[in-house]
Amino acid sequence: MKTDELLPIVTAALEDLKAQDILVLKAEKITSLFDYMIIASANSTRQTKALANHVQEKVKAAGGKVYSIEGEQVGEWVLVDLGDIVVHIMQPVIREYYDLESLWVESSAIKEKNASI
């Protein structure tokens, strides 16, 4: 599955379960590891895990591949590796502490959506 086909599926899956502050960063000029990084917030460990599972289900249903999911046991920060897209689902305190947005400041934000529960 092409990255440009997968990107809207992933963002829609996050929006389905009311992820907050969804940010899509284009990272292909900074790293060869992946093309896009998506960062989203969730209000609880239950929502964080549910979002990761929902993304996984939607990607697989569309014919995409999920390479790995990390952090599900704790649920404060779950990473979903889709190859060319890496999805970080974090609780707000964790997101603020690690501040991935600042670490990837050279990349360009292509989409930001504020969703509230």
Coordinates of C-alpha atoms in Angstrom, one line a residue:
M1 CA 0.0 0.0 0.0
K2 CA 1.3 3.4 -0.9
T3 CA 2.1 5.9 1.8
D4 CA -0.3 8.6 0.3
E5 CA -3.1 6.0 0.5
L6 CA -2.3 5.0 4.0
L7 CA -2.0 8.4 5.5
P8 CA -5.7 9.3 5.4
I9 CA -6.6 5.9 6.7
V10 CA -4.5 6.4 9.8
T11 CA -5.6 9.9 10.5
A12 CA -9.3 8.9 10.0
A13 CA -8.8 6.0 12.5
L14 CA -7.4 8.4 15.1
E15 CA -10.3 10.8 14.5
D16 CA -12.8 7.9 14.8
L17 CA -11.9 7.4 18.5
K18 CA -11.5 11.1 19.3
A19 CA -7.7 11.4 19.4
Q20 CA -6.7 15.0 20.3
D21 CA -4.1 17.3 18.7
I22 CA -3.3 15.1 15.7
L23 CA -0.2 16.3 14.1
V24 CA 1.3 14.9 10.9
L25 CA 4.9 15.7 10.2
K26 CA 6.6 15.1 6.9
A27 CA 10.0 13.7 7.8
E28 CA 11.4 12.2 4.6
K29 CA 14.0 15.1 4.2
I30 CA 15.3 14.5 7.7
T31 CA 15.5 10.7 8.0
S32 CA 15.5 7.7 5.7
L33 CA 13.7 5.6 8.3
F34 CA 10.2 6.8 7.5
D35 CA 8.4 9.4 5.5
Y36 CA 5.8 10.6 8.0
M37 CA 5.4 10.8 11.8
I38 CA 2.0 11.2 13.3
I39 CA 1.6 12.4 16.9
A40 CA -1.7 12.3 18.7
S41 CA -2.9 12.6 22.3
A42 CA -5.3 10.4 24.3
N43 CA -6.8 11.1 27.7
S44 CA -6.2 7.7 29.3
T45 CA -4.3 4.5 29.0
R46 CA -7.5 2.8 27.8
Q47 CA -7.9 5.4 25.0
T48 CA -4.3 5.2 24.1
K49 CA -4.5 1.4 23.7
A50 CA -7.8 1.6 21.9
L51 CA -6.5 4.1 19.4
A52 CA -3.4 2.0 18.6
N53 CA -5.6 -1.1 18.1
H54 CA -8.0 0.9 15.9
V55 CA -5.2 2.2 13.7
Q56 CA -3.9 -1.4 13.4
E57 CA -7.3 -2.8 12.5
K58 CA -8.0 -0.1 9.9
V59 CA -4.6 -0.4 8.3
K60 CA -4.8 -4.2 8.0
A61 CA -8.4 -4.0 6.7
A62 CA -7.2 -1.6 3.9
G63 CA -4.4 -4.1 3.0
G64 CA -1.6 -2.3 4.8
K65 CA 1.0 -3.8 7.0
V66 CA 1.7 -3.1 10.7
Y67 CA 5.3 -3.9 11.5
S68 CA 5.1 -3.5 15.3
I69 CA 3.4 -1.9 18.2
E70 CA 5.4 -0.8 21.2
G71 CA 4.2 0.3 24.6
E72 CA 0.8 -1.3 24.8
Q73 CA 1.4 -2.9 28.2
V74 CA 1.9 0.5 29.9
G75 CA -0.3 2.5 27.6
E76 CA 1.1 6.0 28.3
W77 CA 2.9 6.1 24.9
V78 CA 2.1 3.6 22.2
L79 CA 4.1 3.6 19.0
V80 CA 2.6 2.0 15.9
D81 CA 5.2 1.3 13.2
L82 CA 3.6 1.2 9.7
G83 CA 6.9 1.3 7.8
D84 CA 6.8 4.7 6.0
I85 CA 4.5 6.1 8.7
V86 CA 5.3 6.0 12.5
V87 CA 2.4 6.8 14.8
H88 CA 2.9 8.0 18.3
I89 CA -0.1 8.0 20.6
M90 CA 0.6 9.7 23.9
Q91 CA -1.1 10.9 27.0
P92 CA -0.7 14.7 27.2
V93 CA 1.8 14.7 30.1
I94 CA 4.0 12.3 28.3
R95 CA 3.7 14.2 25.0
E96 CA 4.6 17.5 26.7
Y97 CA 7.5 15.9 28.6
Y98 CA 9.1 14.3 25.5
D99 CA 8.1 17.2 23.1
L100 CA 8.6 15.3 19.9
E101 CA 7.3 18.3 17.9
S102 CA 10.4 20.3 19.0
L103 CA 12.8 17.4 18.2
W104 CA 11.4 17.3 14.7
V105 CA 11.2 21.1 14.2
E106 CA 12.9 20.9 10.7
S107 CA 10.1 18.8 9.4
S108 CA 7.0 20.5 8.1
A109 CA 3.6 20.1 9.7
I110 CA 1.2 19.1 7.0
K111 CA -1.9 18.6 9.0
E112 CA -3.0 19.5 12.5
K113 CA -6.4 18.8 13.8
N114 CA -7.7 19.5 17.2
A115 CA -10.3 17.1 18.3
S116 CA -12.0 17.1 21.7
I117 CA -13.8 14.4 23.5

